């Protein structure tokens, strides 16, 4: 693939319902769509950074800057045998994994289209449909939360994740557990606790949760190890795991027993697969996390989650859970067994709705206008 042109479009998508986590409440979701042209074909990628640095230090603003000034000038005109070669090319750029992952996704899409293979096949995926769950934001009250969960169960979701934060934790989760005693249930704190304040979470240990996700700060690997020793429930890391090294070290240290893999967070699909492979060989369960992606990122997540080590349901819900209108013509729907079908067409297997793109576009740039 000889990269001829790269277009970056900053999108702001209205969410169907507000999404509240320990780091804030959102009514819209920003992202960067990347369109890469090579050999007369277009590949699509999604950079999952959001408007605010609440989940990660990376934002659409920082990733726009890094793409425009450094990554895209490095990549335009370059030739890639396969998408895996991209990492080496941009290794000189420190960090900014979300920007790199967005561009790498577009190269995977291009490569799949060129070789007429779906991404699932390129990655060694073994499933045609993947088990999924739904990530439920913090609601006004425990009663309201139970009602929202009940509605998702009626839609067919068989695994639910509850967002928690200090003072909106034990009571909320107990209410849901009381209402649904056998539901596959887990919680996500998005780094809102310290080793000390996490003592308040002790009652959660008796609620048969699948896991507790990222209770402590991104950098607190050692404190996660100390906390894990105090809980029977497996801890799962999300924000702390930015690379294969982090995954290996966290597991060696006993900081977690499960890993949430997001290709965007770790710098791309290639790194995500490497983490998957490591965990599979170490018999550590992994699952595919989500970042409220558009149809582009969702297609990528589904292909990744089709790999054999993804033994826990992913945060990959149906399109209608997030958006009234998406930027892909394809919409993903929930099957009655709480699964979603993995795209079968070459590459990501999605096409862009140009009308929707125009509607949600905030700004755009093309590599054609960049001075080298
Ligand atoms: O921590 O997993 C998270 C969304 C945005 C940022 C971080 C997270 C999330 C979710 C939603 O939990 C997952 C999804 O349905 O896409
Ligand atoms: Mg998380």
Short mmCIF file of C-alpha atoms and ligand atoms in Angstrom, two decimals:
data_model
loop_
_atom_site.label_atom_id
_atom_site.label_comp_id
_atom_site.label_asym_id
_atom_site.label_seq_id
_atom_site.Cartn_x
_atom_site.Cartn_y
_atom_site.Cartn_z
CA UNK A 1 0.00 0.00 0.00
CA UNK A 2 1.45 3.35 -1.03
CA UNK A 3 -0.32 6.03 1.02
CA UNK A 4 -1.48 8.83 -1.29
CA UNK A 5 -3.75 10.96 0.85
CA UNK A 6 -5.19 11.10 4.37
CA UNK A 7 -8.29 13.06 5.36
CA UNK A 8 -9.15 13.71 9.01
CA UNK A 9 -12.69 14.68 10.02
CA UNK A 10 -13.54 15.82 13.55
CA UNK A 11 -17.07 14.61 14.32
CA UNK A 12 -19.45 15.41 17.15
CA UNK A 13 -22.20 12.81 17.47
CA UNK A 14 -25.30 13.39 19.64
CA UNK A 15 -25.80 10.48 22.08
CA UNK A 16 -29.32 9.05 22.38
CA UNK A 17 -29.13 9.44 26.15
CA UNK A 18 -26.65 11.22 28.44
CA UNK A 19 -23.74 9.02 29.55
CA UNK A 20 -22.47 9.71 33.09
CA UNK A 21 -19.28 8.24 34.52
CA UNK A 22 -17.06 9.11 37.48
CA UNK A 23 -15.26 11.62 35.22
CA UNK A 24 -18.29 13.46 33.88
CA UNK A 25 -21.56 13.54 32.00
CA UNK A 26 -21.69 13.63 28.17
CA UNK A 27 -24.52 14.40 25.77
CA UNK A 28 -22.29 14.14 22.71
CA UNK A 29 -19.35 12.01 21.63
CA UNK A 30 -16.46 13.45 19.60
CA UNK A 31 -14.02 11.41 17.53
CA UNK A 32 -11.71 11.74 14.54
CA UNK A 33 -12.57 9.82 11.40
CA UNK A 34 -9.57 9.01 9.19
CA UNK A 35 -9.90 8.30 5.49
CA UNK A 36 -6.71 6.91 3.94
CA UNK A 37 -6.31 6.57 0.16
CA UNK A 38 -3.91 4.10 -1.44
CA UNK A 39 -3.90 2.34 -4.83
CA UNK A 40 -7.36 3.71 -5.64
CA UNK A 41 -8.92 2.28 -2.46
CA UNK A 42 -10.14 4.03 0.72
CA UNK A 43 -9.61 2.73 4.23
CA UNK A 44 -11.48 4.05 7.28
CA UNK A 45 -10.27 4.43 10.83
CA UNK A 46 -11.62 5.95 14.04
CA UNK A 47 -9.52 7.74 16.65
CA UNK A 48 -11.41 7.23 19.94
CA UNK A 49 -10.10 10.28 21.82
CA UNK A 50 -12.94 12.42 23.22
CA UNK A 51 -13.34 16.20 23.60
CA UNK A 52 -12.27 16.32 27.27
CA UNK A 53 -9.28 14.65 28.99
CA UNK A 54 -11.52 12.84 31.53
CA UNK A 55 -10.83 9.21 30.58
CA UNK A 56 -7.38 9.75 29.09
CA UNK A 57 -4.87 12.58 28.65
CA UNK A 58 -5.40 12.20 24.90
CA UNK A 59 -8.18 14.34 23.40
CA UNK A 60 -9.42 15.06 19.87
CA UNK A 61 -7.40 18.27 20.14
CA UNK A 62 -4.11 16.62 21.06
CA UNK A 63 -4.57 13.80 18.53
CA UNK A 64 -5.54 16.26 15.77
CA UNK A 65 -2.30 18.13 16.46
CA UNK A 66 -0.12 15.01 16.55
CA UNK A 67 -1.72 13.59 13.39
CA UNK A 68 -1.44 16.85 11.47
CA UNK A 69 2.07 17.85 12.48
CA UNK A 70 3.87 14.53 12.89
CA UNK A 71 2.13 11.25 12.09
CA UNK A 72 0.51 12.11 8.77
CA UNK A 73 3.61 13.82 7.29
CA UNK A 74 5.56 10.67 8.27
CA UNK A 75 3.08 8.33 6.62
CA UNK A 76 1.95 10.10 3.42
CA UNK A 77 4.00 8.80 0.50
CA UNK A 78 5.19 5.80 2.51
CA UNK A 79 4.74 2.21 1.36
CA UNK A 80 3.46 -0.51 3.69
CA UNK A 81 3.61 -4.24 2.96
CA UNK A 82 1.11 -4.87 5.74
CA UNK A 83 -0.58 -2.87 8.53
CA UNK A 84 1.83 -4.25 11.15
CA UNK A 85 4.66 -2.21 9.56
CA UNK A 86 2.98 1.06 10.59
CA UNK A 87 4.11 0.82 14.24
CA UNK A 88 7.80 0.98 13.38
CA UNK A 89 7.26 3.94 11.07
CA UNK A 90 5.66 6.06 13.83
CA UNK A 91 7.60 4.65 16.79
CA UNK A 92 9.59 7.90 16.98
CA UNK A 93 6.40 9.71 18.05
CA UNK A 94 6.07 9.14 21.80
CA UNK A 95 2.66 8.25 23.22
CA UNK A 96 -0.50 9.41 21.42
CA UNK A 97 -1.69 5.86 21.04
CA UNK A 98 -5.23 6.88 20.11
CA UNK A 99 -3.99 8.84 17.08
CA UNK A 100 -1.79 5.94 15.99
CA UNK A 101 -4.59 3.42 16.51
CA UNK A 102 -6.99 5.48 14.38
CA UNK A 103 -4.59 5.52 11.46
CA UNK A 104 -3.58 1.89 11.87
CA UNK A 105 -7.28 0.89 11.77
CA UNK A 106 -7.60 2.56 8.36
CA UNK A 107 -4.57 0.60 7.10
CA UNK A 108 -6.20 -2.66 8.29
CA UNK A 109 -9.38 -1.69 6.44
CA UNK A 110 -7.38 -0.89 3.28
CA UNK A 111 -5.38 -4.11 3.50
CA UNK A 112 -8.52 -6.20 3.97
CA UNK A 113 -10.16 -4.57 0.96
CA UNK A 114 -7.02 -5.11 -1.16
CA UNK A 115 -6.75 -8.78 -0.20
CA UNK A 116 -10.55 -9.35 -0.16
CA UNK A 117 -10.55 -10.58 3.45
CA UNK A 118 -12.61 -9.41 6.43
CA UNK A 119 -10.61 -8.00 9.36
CA UNK A 120 -11.79 -10.94 11.46
CA UNK A 121 -9.97 -13.36 9.13
CA UNK A 122 -6.81 -11.21 8.96
CA UNK A 123 -6.60 -11.28 12.78
CA UNK A 124 -7.31 -14.99 13.19
CA UNK A 125 -10.81 -14.55 14.62
CA UNK A 126 -12.72 -17.75 15.26
CA UNK A 127 -16.29 -16.53 15.91
CA UNK A 128 -19.04 -15.31 13.59
CA UNK A 129 -20.91 -13.57 16.41
CA UNK A 130 -19.57 -12.27 19.70
CA UNK A 131 -21.14 -12.09 23.16
CA UNK A 132 -21.81 -8.52 24.22
CA UNK A 133 -23.12 -6.50 27.15
CA UNK A 134 -24.15 -2.96 27.86
CA UNK A 135 -22.34 -0.25 29.85
CA UNK A 136 -24.87 1.73 31.90
CA UNK A 137 -24.08 5.25 33.09
CA UNK A 138 -24.80 6.68 36.53
CA UNK A 139 -28.51 7.54 36.88
CA UNK A 140 -30.47 9.95 39.10
CA UNK A 141 -31.23 7.32 41.75
CA UNK A 142 -30.84 3.59 42.42
CA UNK A 143 -34.55 3.14 41.47
CA UNK A 144 -33.98 4.88 38.14
CA UNK A 145 -30.90 2.70 37.56
CA UNK A 146 -32.91 -0.48 38.14
CA UNK A 147 -35.51 0.74 35.62
CA UNK A 148 -32.82 1.48 32.99
CA UNK A 149 -31.20 -1.94 33.53
CA UNK A 150 -34.60 -3.64 33.26
CA UNK A 151 -35.14 -1.95 29.90
CA UNK A 152 -31.76 -3.20 28.58
CA UNK A 153 -32.56 -6.73 29.78
CA UNK A 154 -35.86 -6.54 27.89
CA UNK A 155 -33.84 -5.63 24.77
CA UNK A 156 -31.83 -8.83 25.23
CA UNK A 157 -28.56 -7.81 26.92
CA UNK A 158 -27.39 -10.64 29.17
CA UNK A 159 -24.45 -8.81 30.78
CA UNK A 160 -24.56 -5.38 32.39
CA UNK A 161 -21.79 -3.05 33.51
CA UNK A 162 -22.62 -0.28 35.98
CA UNK A 163 -20.59 2.89 36.17
CA UNK A 164 -19.80 3.84 39.78
CA UNK A 165 -18.16 6.74 41.64
CA UNK A 166 -17.64 7.59 45.32
CA UNK A 167 -21.05 7.97 47.01
CA UNK A 168 -22.80 6.38 43.99
CA UNK A 169 -21.54 2.83 44.38
CA UNK A 170 -22.65 0.23 46.91
CA UNK A 171 -26.30 1.31 47.19
CA UNK A 172 -26.73 1.45 43.40
CA UNK A 173 -25.14 -1.92 42.77
CA UNK A 174 -27.02 -3.59 45.65
CA UNK A 175 -30.31 -2.31 44.23
CA UNK A 176 -29.57 -3.84 40.82
CA UNK A 177 -28.37 -7.10 42.37
CA UNK A 178 -31.54 -7.35 44.50
CA UNK A 179 -33.73 -6.82 41.43
CA UNK A 180 -31.75 -9.27 39.22
CA UNK A 181 -30.12 -11.92 41.44
CA UNK A 182 -28.59 -14.00 38.62
CA UNK A 183 -27.63 -11.26 36.14
CA UNK A 184 -24.02 -11.24 34.87
CA UNK A 185 -23.03 -7.94 36.49
CA UNK A 186 -19.81 -5.92 36.73
CA UNK A 187 -18.82 -2.37 37.70
CA UNK A 188 -16.43 0.30 36.35
CA UNK A 189 -15.04 3.11 38.54
CA UNK A 190 -12.85 4.81 35.89
CA UNK A 191 -10.03 5.48 38.39
CA UNK A 192 -12.22 7.35 40.91
CA UNK A 193 -10.87 5.78 44.14
CA UNK A 194 -7.69 5.59 46.18
CA UNK A 195 -6.53 2.57 48.15
CA UNK A 196 -8.12 4.23 51.20
CA UNK A 197 -11.45 5.35 49.69
CA UNK A 198 -11.84 1.99 47.93
CA UNK A 199 -12.45 0.43 51.36
CA UNK A 200 -16.02 1.68 50.91
CA UNK A 201 -16.39 -0.84 48.06
CA UNK A 202 -15.98 -3.87 50.38
CA UNK A 203 -19.74 -4.73 50.32
CA UNK A 204 -19.47 -5.20 46.52
CA UNK A 205 -17.35 -8.27 47.20
CA UNK A 206 -20.49 -10.16 48.31
CA UNK A 207 -22.56 -9.40 45.18
CA UNK A 208 -21.10 -12.08 42.85
CA UNK A 209 -19.77 -9.51 40.38
CA UNK A 210 -17.85 -10.73 37.33
CA UNK A 211 -15.21 -8.08 38.00
CA UNK A 212 -14.43 -4.60 39.32
CA UNK A 213 -12.91 -2.43 36.57
CA UNK A 214 -10.20 0.20 37.17
CA UNK A 215 -10.99 1.28 40.76
CA UNK A 216 -7.73 3.25 41.21
CA UNK A 217 -5.65 5.72 39.23
CA UNK A 218 -4.09 4.76 35.91
CA UNK A 219 -0.60 4.89 37.44
CA UNK A 220 -1.41 2.89 40.61
CA UNK A 221 -0.40 -0.59 39.49
CA UNK A 222 1.07 -1.44 42.88
CA UNK A 223 -1.96 -0.20 44.80
CA UNK A 224 -4.19 -2.29 42.53
CA UNK A 225 -2.10 -5.28 43.61
CA UNK A 226 -2.68 -4.37 47.26
CA UNK A 227 -6.41 -3.89 46.69
CA UNK A 228 -6.73 -7.18 44.78
CA UNK A 229 -5.35 -9.00 47.82
CA UNK A 230 -8.30 -7.64 49.84
CA UNK A 231 -11.02 -8.66 47.31
CA UNK A 232 -12.27 -12.06 46.14
CA UNK A 233 -13.83 -10.38 43.10
CA UNK A 234 -11.35 -10.15 40.19
CA UNK A 235 -10.02 -6.67 39.49
CA UNK A 236 -9.87 -5.73 35.81
CA UNK A 237 -7.68 -2.98 34.38
CA UNK A 238 -8.65 -0.59 31.58
CA UNK A 239 -6.90 2.83 31.80
CA UNK A 240 -3.70 1.35 33.32
CA UNK A 241 -2.93 -0.93 30.37
CA UNK A 242 -1.40 1.07 27.52
CA UNK A 243 0.84 -1.64 26.05
CA UNK A 244 1.82 -5.31 26.10
CA UNK A 245 4.52 -4.48 28.68
CA UNK A 246 1.92 -2.96 31.01
CA UNK A 247 -0.28 -6.04 30.61
CA UNK A 248 2.58 -8.42 31.37
CA UNK A 249 3.80 -6.38 34.34
CA UNK A 250 0.30 -5.93 35.81
CA UNK A 251 -0.29 -9.68 35.65
CA UNK A 252 3.14 -10.53 37.08
CA UNK A 253 2.51 -8.07 39.89
CA UNK A 254 -0.98 -9.41 40.61
CA UNK A 255 -2.57 -6.01 39.96
CA UNK A 256 -5.52 -7.59 38.16
CA UNK A 257 -6.94 -10.95 37.04
CA UNK A 258 -8.73 -9.74 33.91
CA UNK A 259 -7.86 -7.21 31.19
CA UNK A 260 -10.17 -4.94 29.21
CA UNK A 261 -8.57 -4.59 25.76
CA UNK A 262 -9.27 -1.45 23.72
CA UNK A 263 -7.24 -1.17 20.53
CA UNK A 264 -7.51 2.64 20.66
CA UNK A 265 -5.99 2.85 24.15
CA UNK A 266 -3.01 0.58 23.36
CA UNK A 267 -1.99 2.14 20.03
CA UNK A 268 -3.77 -0.13 17.60
CA UNK A 269 -5.08 -3.53 16.63
CA UNK A 270 -1.59 -5.05 16.32
CA UNK A 271 -0.77 -4.24 19.96
CA UNK A 272 -4.27 -5.33 21.06
CA UNK A 273 -3.75 -8.73 19.42
CA UNK A 274 -0.34 -9.05 21.12
CA UNK A 275 -1.96 -8.43 24.52
CA UNK A 276 -4.68 -10.94 23.66
CA UNK A 277 -2.06 -13.55 22.69
CA UNK A 278 -0.11 -13.01 25.90
CA UNK A 279 -3.24 -13.32 28.05
CA UNK A 280 -4.42 -16.40 26.17
CA UNK A 281 -1.13 -18.16 26.80
CA UNK A 282 -1.28 -17.14 30.47
CA UNK A 283 -4.97 -18.26 30.75
CA UNK A 284 -6.03 -14.73 31.71
CA UNK A 285 -9.54 -13.83 30.47
CA UNK A 286 -9.89 -10.69 28.36
CA UNK A 287 -12.82 -8.78 26.91
CA UNK A 288 -13.20 -6.03 24.35
CA UNK A 289 -13.90 -2.61 25.83
CA UNK A 290 -15.72 0.19 24.04
CA UNK A 291 -15.42 3.95 23.68
CA UNK A 292 -18.93 4.77 22.38
CA UNK A 293 -17.57 4.26 18.87
CA UNK A 294 -19.34 5.03 15.61
CA UNK A 295 -20.01 2.14 13.20
CA UNK A 296 -16.37 2.35 12.03
CA UNK A 297 -14.81 1.63 15.43
CA UNK A 298 -17.61 -0.78 16.33
CA UNK A 299 -16.83 -2.93 13.25
CA UNK A 300 -13.18 -3.03 14.35
CA UNK A 301 -14.11 -4.01 17.93
CA UNK A 302 -16.34 -6.83 16.69
CA UNK A 303 -13.54 -8.26 14.54
CA UNK A 304 -11.08 -8.06 17.46
CA UNK A 305 -13.55 -9.68 19.88
CA UNK A 306 -13.88 -12.67 17.52
CA UNK A 307 -10.43 -13.89 18.65
CA UNK A 308 -10.49 -16.98 20.88
CA UNK A 309 -9.15 -15.36 24.08
CA UNK A 310 -12.07 -12.92 24.34
CA UNK A 311 -14.02 -15.16 26.71
CA UNK A 312 -15.98 -12.46 28.55
CA UNK A 313 -18.75 -10.37 26.90
CA UNK A 314 -17.55 -7.08 25.40
CA UNK A 315 -18.78 -3.48 25.82
CA UNK A 316 -20.03 -3.57 22.22
CA UNK A 317 -23.70 -2.69 22.18
CA UNK A 318 -26.10 -2.27 19.28
CA UNK A 319 -25.94 0.97 17.27
CA UNK A 320 -29.31 2.10 18.68
CA UNK A 321 -27.91 2.06 22.24
CA UNK A 322 -25.69 4.99 21.24
CA UNK A 323 -26.89 6.84 18.15
CA UNK A 324 -30.15 7.64 16.43
CA UNK A 325 -28.19 8.08 13.21
CA UNK A 326 -24.69 6.68 12.60
CA UNK A 327 -22.03 7.62 10.03
CA UNK A 328 -22.01 4.11 8.53
CA UNK A 329 -24.84 2.75 6.41
CA UNK A 330 -24.50 -0.49 8.38
CA UNK A 331 -26.23 -0.59 11.77
CA UNK A 332 -25.34 -3.26 14.32
CA UNK A 333 -28.21 -5.09 15.98
CA UNK A 334 -28.42 -7.32 19.03
CA UNK A 335 -29.30 -10.98 18.41
CA UNK A 336 -31.67 -12.71 20.85
CA UNK A 337 -28.73 -14.55 22.49
CA UNK A 338 -27.00 -11.27 23.50
CA UNK A 339 -24.53 -11.46 20.59
CA UNK A 340 -23.73 -9.20 17.63
CA UNK A 341 -22.65 -10.54 14.23
CA UNK A 342 -19.04 -9.91 13.17
CA UNK A 343 -18.85 -8.13 9.77
CA UNK A 344 -18.14 -10.53 6.91
CA UNK A 345 -17.27 -8.15 4.09
CA UNK A 346 -13.62 -7.20 3.29
CA UNK A 347 -11.76 -4.96 5.72
CA UNK A 348 -13.99 -3.42 8.38
CA UNK A 349 -16.97 -4.20 6.20
CA UNK A 350 -18.61 -0.80 6.56
CA UNK A 351 -19.49 2.04 4.16
CA UNK A 352 -19.77 5.75 5.01
CA UNK A 353 -22.98 7.77 4.95
CA UNK A 354 -21.63 11.05 3.48
CA UNK A 355 -24.82 12.91 4.38
CA UNK A 356 -24.43 11.98 8.07
CA UNK A 357 -20.71 12.84 7.94
CA UNK A 358 -21.50 16.38 6.77
CA UNK A 359 -24.12 16.78 9.46
CA UNK A 360 -21.80 15.86 12.35
CA UNK A 361 -18.58 17.41 11.04
CA UNK A 362 -16.93 20.07 13.24
CA UNK A 363 -13.76 20.59 11.16
CA UNK A 364 -11.58 18.67 8.73
CA UNK A 365 -8.17 18.72 7.09
CA UNK A 366 -6.52 16.84 4.28
CA UNK A 367 -2.88 15.89 3.79
CA UNK A 368 -3.11 17.52 0.35
CA UNK A 369 -2.82 20.92 2.07
CA UNK A 370 0.04 20.06 4.39
CA UNK A 371 3.35 21.67 3.57
CA UNK A 372 6.23 19.32 4.13
O1 LIG B 1 -14.27 3.03 30.81
O2 LIG B 1 -14.99 1.53 29.50
C1 LIG B 1 -14.89 2.72 29.80
C2 LIG B 1 -16.96 4.84 27.36
C3 LIG B 1 -16.11 5.90 27.16
C4 LIG B 1 -14.91 5.94 27.82
C5 LIG B 1 -14.56 4.89 28.69
C6 LIG B 1 -15.41 3.82 28.90
C7 LIG B 1 -16.65 3.82 28.24
C8 LIG B 1 -17.65 2.78 28.43
C9 LIG B 1 -18.68 2.57 27.33
O3 LIG B 1 -17.76 2.12 29.44
C10 LIG B 1 -18.43 1.34 26.54
C11 LIG B 1 -19.23 1.32 25.26
O4 LIG B 1 -20.39 0.89 25.30
O5 LIG B 1 -18.71 1.73 24.21
MG1 LIG B 2 -13.51 1.22 31.63
#
